[in-house]
Amino acid sequence: MTPLAQGSLSVPPIDYAAVAPLLIVLGAACVAVLVEAFLPRHQRWPAQVVLSVVAIGGAGIALGLYAGGGPDGITTIADALAVDRPTLFLWGTLLALGLASVLLIADRSVEPGGAILASAATRAAAGGGSGGLPELPEDRSYGTPGLAPTMQTEVFPFTLFALGGMMTFVAANDLLTMFIALEVLSLPLYLMCGLARRRRLLSQEAAVKYFLLGAFASAFFLYGLALIYGYAGSVRFTEIATAAVGSQHSDALLLGGLALLVVGLMFKGSVGPFHTWTPDVYQGAPTPVTAFMAACTKVAAFGGIVRVLHVAFGDTRWEWRGVLWAIAIVSMAIGAVLGLTQTDIKRMIAYSSVAHAGFLLLGAIAITDAACRARCSTCWRTASPPSRCSA
């Protein structure tokens, strides 16, 4: 007899106050989809802007209330999410950057009609003729009734879904939840990259390249997840850490899975030499979307890196620390040297972000090292640390 027939299944407890910021953002994303479906075109832009700003502001208020009076650190939704002080800090950072990004996306004054086009097959209303499209007369109607709308609003639910995926990514307490969050944050970004009003062919090329880059990241991450599960028998970070310390089996699966996980996270964080096509994506995407990716995606990626290395693999730091030091140095060198050779400002910013990714990686290493030092001072006093941390 199945557990369902026996009546033994129960709903896992959920701390709604702890996950309220995440639920508000994802709930607003679902409402934004309904707004696109049911409101007339000329009413969508103000409705979407107000909904997005109110949702992010409400999530920020819920976050502040919980951070001021909630417990120091909990796990909820069957231990799938960990809401602790680092998570609250990263959520606050993502919400602040997300609000600024929404305001940039909603702007219609710098570029008449906004920077976003409805689909890759739609002609831009404002002239330019780039990408093989004929130059059309400029349209400043801004979606008034009876005239062709120029501000497309499909990007707002994409932004909220991506922001919700990033918030889930940094709070994930197991590799499977982290992988799902990785897909939730990535899929909207693929679409957003291809919606530039100017330089249409570059924008479509950026979307395809970012999709391929994200596919590589997801493939490496998922393969590493499978190897880690084969080693530890679980995808939960705490159980992986326990298996890494106490298991007497061969470390081949552990180290192979860790290497693939790190490569997948490096792709998502655009850390050199895993930054392939990142400058092309930044150049071709709409400028507000480039700003959103450069800021929020970096925060999410490095928040995930710190959580994986600190919680799941913190007691095996000497087995990956040197490799990450080398990757960080290479990333800083690539970004600094190649950035000087660029003539396009967005490509220069892209290489600057690659260099800064190296500095962020050094910060992730330092945080994990400090945590290991606090757990196991013996490892830091001996000249030849043991193969497993004794903490």
CSV table of C-alpha atoms in Angstrom, one decimal:
chain,number,residue,atom,x,y,z
A,1,MET,CA,0.0,0.0,0.0
A,2,THR,CA,1.3,3.4,-0.9
A,3,PRO,CA,2.0,6.1,1.7
A,4,LEU,CA,-0.8,8.2,0.2
A,5,ALA,CA,-3.3,5.3,0.7
A,6,GLN,CA,-2.1,4.8,4.3
A,7,GLY,CA,-2.6,8.5,5.0
A,8,SER,CA,0.9,8.9,6.2
A,9,LEU,CA,1.8,11.9,3.9
A,10,SER,CA,1.8,15.3,5.6
A,11,VAL,CA,2.5,18.8,4.3
A,12,PRO,CA,5.9,20.0,5.4
A,13,PRO,CA,5.8,23.0,7.8
A,14,ILE,CA,6.4,26.4,6.1
A,15,ASP,CA,7.5,29.5,7.9
A,16,TYR,CA,5.5,32.0,5.8
A,17,ALA,CA,7.1,35.0,7.6
A,18,ALA,CA,10.6,33.8,6.6
A,19,VAL,CA,9.8,33.2,2.9
A,20,ALA,CA,7.3,36.1,2.6
A,21,PRO,CA,9.7,38.3,0.4
A,22,LEU,CA,10.2,35.4,-2.0
A,23,LEU,CA,6.5,34.6,-2.1
A,24,ILE,CA,5.6,38.2,-2.8
A,25,VAL,CA,8.0,38.5,-5.7
A,26,LEU,CA,6.9,35.2,-7.3
A,27,GLY,CA,3.2,35.9,-6.7
A,28,ALA,CA,3.6,39.4,-8.3
A,29,ALA,CA,5.3,37.7,-11.3
A,30,CYS,CA,2.2,35.4,-11.8
A,31,VAL,CA,-0.1,38.4,-11.4
A,32,ALA,CA,2.0,40.3,-14.0
A,33,VAL,CA,1.4,37.5,-16.5
A,34,LEU,CA,-2.4,37.9,-16.0
A,35,VAL,CA,-2.0,41.7,-16.5
A,36,GLU,CA,-0.5,41.0,-19.9
A,37,ALA,CA,-3.3,38.6,-20.7
A,38,PHE,CA,-6.3,40.7,-19.7
A,39,LEU,CA,-5.5,44.4,-19.7
A,40,PRO,CA,-5.7,46.6,-22.9
A,41,ARG,CA,-2.4,47.5,-24.3
A,42,HIS,CA,-2.4,51.1,-23.4
A,43,GLN,CA,-3.0,50.2,-19.7
A,44,ARG,CA,-0.3,47.6,-19.4
A,45,TRP,CA,2.7,49.8,-18.9
A,46,PRO,CA,1.5,51.8,-15.9
A,47,ALA,CA,0.0,48.7,-14.3
A,48,GLN,CA,3.1,46.6,-14.7
A,49,VAL,CA,5.4,49.4,-13.4
A,50,VAL,CA,3.2,50.0,-10.4
A,51,LEU,CA,2.8,46.2,-9.7
A,52,SER,CA,6.6,45.6,-10.0
A,53,VAL,CA,7.6,48.5,-7.8
A,54,VAL,CA,4.9,47.7,-5.2
A,55,ALA,CA,5.9,44.0,-5.2
A,56,ILE,CA,9.6,44.7,-4.7
A,57,GLY,CA,8.9,47.4,-2.1
A,58,GLY,CA,6.5,45.0,-0.3
A,59,ALA,CA,9.1,42.3,-0.3
A,60,GLY,CA,11.6,44.7,1.1
A,61,ILE,CA,9.3,45.7,3.9
A,62,ALA,CA,8.6,42.0,4.7
A,63,LEU,CA,12.3,41.3,4.7
A,64,GLY,CA,13.0,44.2,7.1
A,65,LEU,CA,10.3,43.1,9.5
A,66,TYR,CA,11.5,39.5,9.6
A,67,ALA,CA,15.2,40.6,9.9
A,68,GLY,CA,14.3,42.8,12.8
A,69,GLY,CA,12.4,40.3,14.9
A,70,GLY,CA,12.7,36.8,13.3
A,71,PRO,CA,15.0,33.9,14.5
A,72,ASP,CA,18.6,33.9,13.6
A,73,GLY,CA,18.5,31.1,11.1
A,74,ILE,CA,15.9,28.5,10.0
A,75,THR,CA,15.3,26.0,7.3
A,76,THR,CA,11.8,25.7,5.9
A,77,ILE,CA,9.7,23.9,3.2
A,78,ALA,CA,11.1,20.5,4.1
A,79,ASP,CA,14.6,22.0,4.6
A,80,ALA,CA,14.7,23.1,1.0
A,81,LEU,CA,15.4,26.8,1.9
A,82,ALA,CA,17.7,28.2,4.5
A,83,VAL,CA,16.7,31.6,5.7
A,84,ASP,CA,19.7,32.9,7.7
A,85,ARG,CA,21.6,36.2,8.0
A,86,PRO,CA,23.6,35.7,4.7
A,87,THR,CA,20.3,34.9,2.9
A,88,LEU,CA,18.6,38.0,4.3
A,89,PHE,CA,21.6,40.2,3.3
A,90,LEU,CA,21.6,38.8,-0.2
A,91,TRP,CA,17.8,39.1,-0.5
A,92,GLY,CA,18.1,42.8,0.5
A,93,THR,CA,20.8,43.4,-2.1
A,94,LEU,CA,18.9,41.6,-4.8
A,95,LEU,CA,15.7,43.6,-4.0
A,96,ALA,CA,17.5,46.9,-4.1
A,97,LEU,CA,19.2,46.2,-7.4
A,98,GLY,CA,16.0,44.7,-8.8
A,99,LEU,CA,14.1,47.9,-8.0
A,100,ALA,CA,16.7,50.0,-9.7
A,101,SER,CA,16.7,47.6,-12.7
A,102,VAL,CA,12.9,47.8,-13.0
A,103,LEU,CA,13.0,51.6,-13.0
A,104,LEU,CA,15.7,51.5,-15.8
A,105,ILE,CA,13.6,49.1,-17.8
A,106,ALA,CA,10.5,51.2,-17.4
A,107,ASP,CA,12.2,54.4,-18.6
A,108,ARG,CA,10.8,55.9,-21.8
A,109,SER,CA,12.5,59.3,-21.8
A,110,VAL,CA,16.1,58.3,-22.8
A,111,GLU,CA,14.9,56.2,-25.7
A,112,PRO,CA,11.5,57.1,-27.1
A,113,GLY,CA,9.2,54.0,-26.7
A,114,GLY,CA,11.6,52.3,-24.3
A,115,ALA,CA,14.5,50.0,-24.9
A,116,ILE,CA,12.4,46.8,-25.1
A,117,LEU,CA,10.7,45.4,-28.2
A,118,ALA,CA,7.9,42.8,-28.0
A,119,SER,CA,9.5,40.0,-30.0
A,120,ALA,CA,12.4,39.3,-32.3
A,121,ALA,CA,10.2,39.4,-35.3
A,122,THR,CA,8.7,42.9,-34.5
A,123,ARG,CA,10.0,46.0,-36.2
A,124,ALA,CA,11.2,48.8,-34.0
A,125,ALA,CA,8.9,51.8,-34.0
A,126,ALA,CA,11.7,54.3,-33.7
A,127,GLY,CA,14.1,54.7,-36.6
A,128,GLY,CA,17.6,53.3,-37.0
A,129,GLY,CA,17.3,50.7,-39.7
A,130,SER,CA,19.9,48.5,-37.9
A,131,GLY,CA,19.8,44.8,-38.3
A,132,GLY,CA,18.6,44.9,-41.8
A,133,LEU,CA,15.3,46.6,-40.9
A,134,PRO,CA,14.2,49.7,-42.9
A,135,GLU,CA,14.2,53.0,-41.0
A,136,LEU,CA,10.7,53.8,-39.8
A,137,PRO,CA,9.3,57.2,-38.6
A,138,GLU,CA,9.7,57.8,-34.9
A,139,ASP,CA,6.6,57.0,-32.8
A,140,ARG,CA,6.1,58.8,-29.5
A,141,SER,CA,2.6,57.6,-28.8
A,142,TYR,CA,3.7,55.6,-25.7
A,143,GLY,CA,0.7,53.3,-26.1
A,144,THR,CA,-2.1,55.8,-26.2
A,145,PRO,CA,-5.5,54.5,-27.5
A,146,GLY,CA,-5.8,54.5,-31.2
A,147,LEU,CA,-2.1,54.6,-31.8
A,148,ALA,CA,0.5,51.9,-32.0
A,149,PRO,CA,1.9,51.1,-28.6
A,150,THR,CA,5.7,51.6,-28.3
A,151,MET,CA,6.5,50.4,-24.8
A,152,GLN,CA,6.3,46.7,-24.5
A,153,THR,CA,5.7,45.3,-21.1
A,154,GLU,CA,6.3,41.5,-21.4
A,155,VAL,CA,9.7,42.2,-19.8
A,156,PHE,CA,8.3,43.0,-16.4
A,157,PRO,CA,7.0,39.5,-15.5
A,158,PHE,CA,10.3,38.2,-16.9
A,159,THR,CA,12.2,40.4,-14.5
A,160,LEU,CA,10.2,39.4,-11.5
A,161,PHE,CA,10.5,35.7,-12.3
A,162,ALA,CA,14.3,36.1,-12.7
A,163,LEU,CA,14.5,38.0,-9.5
A,164,GLY,CA,12.5,35.3,-7.7
A,165,GLY,CA,14.8,32.6,-9.1
A,166,MET,CA,17.8,34.5,-7.9
A,167,MET,CA,16.4,34.8,-4.4
A,168,THR,CA,15.6,31.1,-4.3
A,169,PHE,CA,19.1,30.3,-5.6
A,170,VAL,CA,21.0,32.1,-2.8
A,171,ALA,CA,18.6,30.5,-0.2
A,172,ALA,CA,18.7,26.9,-1.5
A,173,ASN,CA,19.7,24.3,1.1
A,174,ASP,CA,20.2,21.5,-1.3
A,175,LEU,CA,21.6,21.0,-4.8
A,176,LEU,CA,18.3,20.1,-6.5
A,177,THR,CA,16.5,23.3,-5.2
A,178,MET,CA,19.5,25.2,-6.4
A,179,PHE,CA,19.3,23.7,-9.9
A,180,ILE,CA,15.6,24.5,-10.2
A,181,ALA,CA,16.3,28.0,-9.1
A,182,LEU,CA,19.1,28.3,-11.6
A,183,GLU,CA,16.7,27.5,-14.4
A,184,VAL,CA,14.0,29.8,-13.1
A,185,LEU,CA,16.4,32.8,-13.1
A,186,SER,CA,18.1,31.9,-16.4
A,187,LEU,CA,15.1,31.2,-18.7
A,188,PRO,CA,13.6,34.8,-18.5
A,189,LEU,CA,17.1,36.3,-19.0
A,190,TYR,CA,17.5,34.4,-22.3
A,191,LEU,CA,14.3,36.0,-23.6
A,192,MET,CA,15.1,39.5,-22.2
A,193,CYS,CA,18.4,39.5,-24.1
A,194,GLY,CA,16.7,39.3,-27.5
A,195,LEU,CA,14.3,42.2,-27.0
A,196,ALA,CA,16.5,45.2,-27.8
A,197,ARG,CA,14.8,47.9,-29.9
A,198,ARG,CA,18.1,49.0,-31.4
A,199,ARG,CA,20.7,46.6,-33.0
A,200,ARG,CA,18.2,43.9,-33.5
A,201,LEU,CA,20.5,41.2,-35.0
A,202,LEU,CA,23.1,41.7,-32.2
A,203,SER,CA,20.3,41.3,-29.7
A,204,GLN,CA,19.0,38.1,-31.2
A,205,GLU,CA,22.6,36.8,-31.4
A,206,ALA,CA,23.1,37.7,-27.7
A,207,ALA,CA,20.0,35.7,-26.8
A,208,VAL,CA,21.2,32.6,-28.6
A,209,LYS,CA,24.7,32.8,-27.1
A,210,TYR,CA,23.4,33.4,-23.6
A,211,PHE,CA,21.1,30.4,-24.0
A,212,LEU,CA,24.0,28.2,-25.1
A,213,LEU,CA,26.2,29.6,-22.3
A,214,GLY,CA,23.4,28.8,-19.8
A,215,ALA,CA,23.0,25.4,-21.2
A,216,PHE,CA,26.6,24.6,-20.6
A,217,ALA,CA,26.3,25.9,-17.0
A,218,SER,CA,23.2,23.8,-16.4
A,219,ALA,CA,24.8,20.7,-17.9
A,220,PHE,CA,27.9,20.9,-15.8
A,221,PHE,CA,25.9,21.7,-12.6
A,222,LEU,CA,23.5,18.8,-13.2
A,223,TYR,CA,26.3,16.3,-13.9
A,224,GLY,CA,28.1,17.4,-10.8
A,225,LEU,CA,24.9,17.1,-8.8
A,226,ALA,CA,24.6,13.5,-10.0
A,227,LEU,CA,28.1,12.6,-9.0
A,228,ILE,CA,27.7,14.2,-5.6
A,229,TYR,CA,24.5,12.3,-5.1
A,230,GLY,CA,26.3,9.1,-6.0
A,231,TYR,CA,28.9,9.8,-3.4
A,232,ALA,CA,26.8,11.1,-0.5
A,233,GLY,CA,23.5,9.5,-1.2
A,234,SER,CA,21.8,12.9,-0.7
A,235,VAL,CA,21.7,16.3,-2.3
A,236,ARG,CA,21.3,18.2,0.9
A,237,PHE,CA,24.3,20.4,1.9
A,238,THR,CA,24.6,19.3,5.5
A,239,GLU,CA,24.4,15.6,4.5
A,240,ILE,CA,27.0,16.1,1.8
A,241,ALA,CA,29.3,17.8,4.4
A,242,THR,CA,28.8,14.9,6.8
A,243,ALA,CA,29.6,12.3,4.1
A,244,ALA,CA,32.7,14.2,3.0
A,245,VAL,CA,34.1,14.2,6.5
A,246,GLY,CA,33.1,10.7,7.6
A,247,SER,CA,33.1,8.5,4.5
A,248,GLN,CA,36.0,6.1,3.9
A,249,HIS,CA,35.1,5.6,0.2
A,250,SER,CA,37.1,6.8,-2.7
A,251,ASP,CA,37.0,10.6,-3.2
A,252,ALA,CA,36.8,10.3,-7.0
A,253,LEU,CA,33.0,11.0,-7.2
A,254,LEU,CA,33.3,13.7,-4.6
A,255,LEU,CA,36.1,15.6,-6.2
A,256,GLY,CA,34.7,15.1,-9.7
A,257,GLY,CA,31.2,16.3,-8.7
A,258,LEU,CA,32.7,19.3,-6.9
A,259,ALA,CA,34.8,20.2,-10.0
A,260,LEU,CA,31.7,20.1,-12.2
A,261,LEU,CA,29.6,22.1,-9.8
A,262,VAL,CA,32.3,24.7,-9.6
A,263,VAL,CA,32.6,24.9,-13.4
A,264,GLY,CA,28.8,25.4,-13.7
A,265,LEU,CA,28.8,28.1,-11.1
A,266,MET,CA,31.8,29.8,-12.7
A,267,PHE,CA,29.9,29.9,-16.0
A,268,LYS,CA,26.9,31.5,-14.3
A,269,GLY,CA,29.1,34.0,-12.6
A,270,SER,CA,31.0,34.9,-15.8
A,271,VAL,CA,34.3,34.2,-14.1
A,272,GLY,CA,37.2,33.9,-16.6
A,273,PRO,CA,38.1,31.8,-18.4
A,274,PHE,CA,34.5,30.6,-18.2
A,275,HIS,CA,33.2,34.0,-19.4
A,276,THR,CA,32.8,32.9,-23.0
A,277,TRP,CA,30.3,35.0,-25.0
A,278,THR,CA,29.6,37.2,-21.9
A,279,PRO,CA,30.9,40.4,-23.7
A,280,ASP,CA,28.8,39.5,-26.8
A,281,VAL,CA,25.7,39.1,-24.6
A,282,TYR,CA,26.3,42.3,-22.7
A,283,GLN,CA,26.8,44.2,-26.0
A,284,GLY,CA,23.7,42.9,-27.7
A,285,ALA,CA,21.2,42.9,-24.9
A,286,PRO,CA,19.1,46.0,-24.1
A,287,THR,CA,21.1,48.3,-21.9
A,288,PRO,CA,18.7,48.0,-18.9
A,289,VAL,CA,18.8,44.2,-19.2
A,290,THR,CA,22.6,44.4,-19.3
A,291,ALA,CA,22.6,46.3,-16.1
A,292,PHE,CA,20.2,43.8,-14.5
A,293,MET,CA,22.3,40.9,-15.5
A,294,ALA,CA,25.6,42.5,-14.5
A,295,ALA,CA,24.4,43.4,-11.0
A,296,CYS,CA,21.7,40.9,-9.9
A,297,THR,CA,23.0,37.8,-11.6
A,298,LYS,CA,26.5,38.3,-10.1
A,299,VAL,CA,25.0,38.7,-6.6
A,300,ALA,CA,23.0,35.5,-7.1
A,301,ALA,CA,25.9,33.5,-8.6
A,302,PHE,CA,28.4,34.4,-5.9
A,303,GLY,CA,25.8,33.9,-3.1
A,304,GLY,CA,25.3,30.4,-4.5
A,305,ILE,CA,29.1,29.8,-4.7
A,306,VAL,CA,29.6,30.8,-1.1
A,307,ARG,CA,26.7,28.7,0.1
A,308,VAL,CA,27.9,25.6,-1.7
A,309,LEU,CA,31.6,25.9,-0.7
A,310,HIS,CA,30.9,27.0,2.8
A,311,VAL,CA,28.1,24.6,3.8
A,312,ALA,CA,28.6,21.5,1.7
A,313,PHE,CA,32.4,21.5,1.1
A,314,GLY,CA,33.8,23.8,3.8
A,315,ASP,CA,35.6,20.9,5.5
A,316,THR,CA,37.5,20.0,2.3
A,317,ARG,CA,38.8,23.5,1.6
A,318,TRP,CA,42.4,22.5,0.8
A,319,GLU,CA,41.2,20.3,-2.1
A,320,TRP,CA,39.7,23.2,-4.1
A,321,ARG,CA,41.2,26.4,-2.6
A,322,GLY,CA,44.3,26.5,-4.8
A,323,VAL,CA,42.3,25.9,-8.0
A,324,LEU,CA,39.9,28.8,-7.1
A,325,TRP,CA,42.8,31.1,-6.4
A,326,ALA,CA,44.2,30.3,-9.9
A,327,ILE,CA,40.8,30.9,-11.5
A,328,ALA,CA,40.4,34.2,-9.7
A,329,ILE,CA,43.8,35.4,-10.9
A,330,VAL,CA,43.1,34.4,-14.4
A,331,SER,CA,39.7,36.1,-14.3
A,332,MET,CA,41.2,39.4,-13.1
A,333,ALA,CA,44.0,39.3,-15.7
A,334,ILE,CA,41.6,38.5,-18.6
A,335,GLY,CA,39.2,41.3,-17.6
A,336,ALA,CA,41.9,43.9,-17.0
A,337,VAL,CA,43.9,43.2,-20.2
A,338,LEU,CA,41.2,42.6,-22.7
A,339,GLY,CA,39.0,45.4,-21.3
A,340,LEU,CA,41.7,47.9,-22.4
A,341,THR,CA,41.4,46.8,-26.0
A,342,GLN,CA,37.7,47.3,-26.4
A,343,THR,CA,36.1,50.3,-28.2
A,344,ASP,CA,32.4,49.5,-27.4
A,345,ILE,CA,31.5,50.7,-24.0
A,346,LYS,CA,29.2,47.8,-23.2
A,347,ARG,CA,32.0,45.3,-24.1
A,348,MET,CA,34.4,47.2,-21.9
A,349,ILE,CA,31.9,47.0,-19.0
A,350,ALA,CA,31.5,43.3,-19.7
A,351,TYR,CA,35.3,42.7,-19.3
A,352,SER,CA,35.3,44.9,-16.3
A,353,SER,CA,32.7,42.6,-14.8
A,354,VAL,CA,34.9,39.6,-15.6
A,355,ALA,CA,37.8,41.2,-13.6
A,356,HIS,CA,35.5,42.1,-10.7
A,357,ALA,CA,34.2,38.5,-10.7
A,358,GLY,CA,37.8,37.5,-9.8
A,359,PHE,CA,37.7,39.8,-6.8
A,360,LEU,CA,34.3,38.4,-5.8
A,361,LEU,CA,35.7,34.9,-6.0
A,362,LEU,CA,38.6,35.9,-3.7
A,363,GLY,CA,35.9,37.1,-1.3
A,364,ALA,CA,34.1,33.8,-1.5
A,365,ILE,CA,37.3,31.9,-0.7
A,366,ALA,CA,38.1,34.2,2.2
A,367,ILE,CA,34.6,33.7,3.7
A,368,THR,CA,34.9,30.0,3.5
A,369,ASP,CA,38.4,29.9,4.9
A,370,ALA,CA,37.4,32.1,7.8
A,371,ALA,CA,34.5,29.7,8.6
A,372,CYS,CA,36.8,26.7,8.4
A,373,ARG,CA,39.3,28.5,10.7
A,374,ALA,CA,36.6,29.0,13.2
A,375,ARG,CA,35.5,25.4,13.1
A,376,CYS,CA,38.9,23.7,13.0
A,377,SER,CA,41.9,25.7,14.2
A,378,THR,CA,44.0,22.6,14.1
A,379,CYS,CA,43.9,22.6,10.3
A,380,TRP,CA,45.5,26.1,10.3
A,381,ARG,CA,48.2,25.4,12.8
A,382,THR,CA,49.7,22.3,11.2
A,383,ALA,CA,52.0,22.5,8.3
A,384,SER,CA,50.4,19.5,6.5
A,385,PRO,CA,46.7,19.5,7.2
A,386,PRO,CA,44.9,16.2,7.2
A,387,SER,CA,42.9,15.0,4.3
A,388,ARG,CA,39.7,15.6,6.3
A,389,CYS,CA,38.9,18.5,8.6
A,390,SER,CA,38.6,17.2,12.2
A,391,ALA,CA,35.8,19.7,13.1
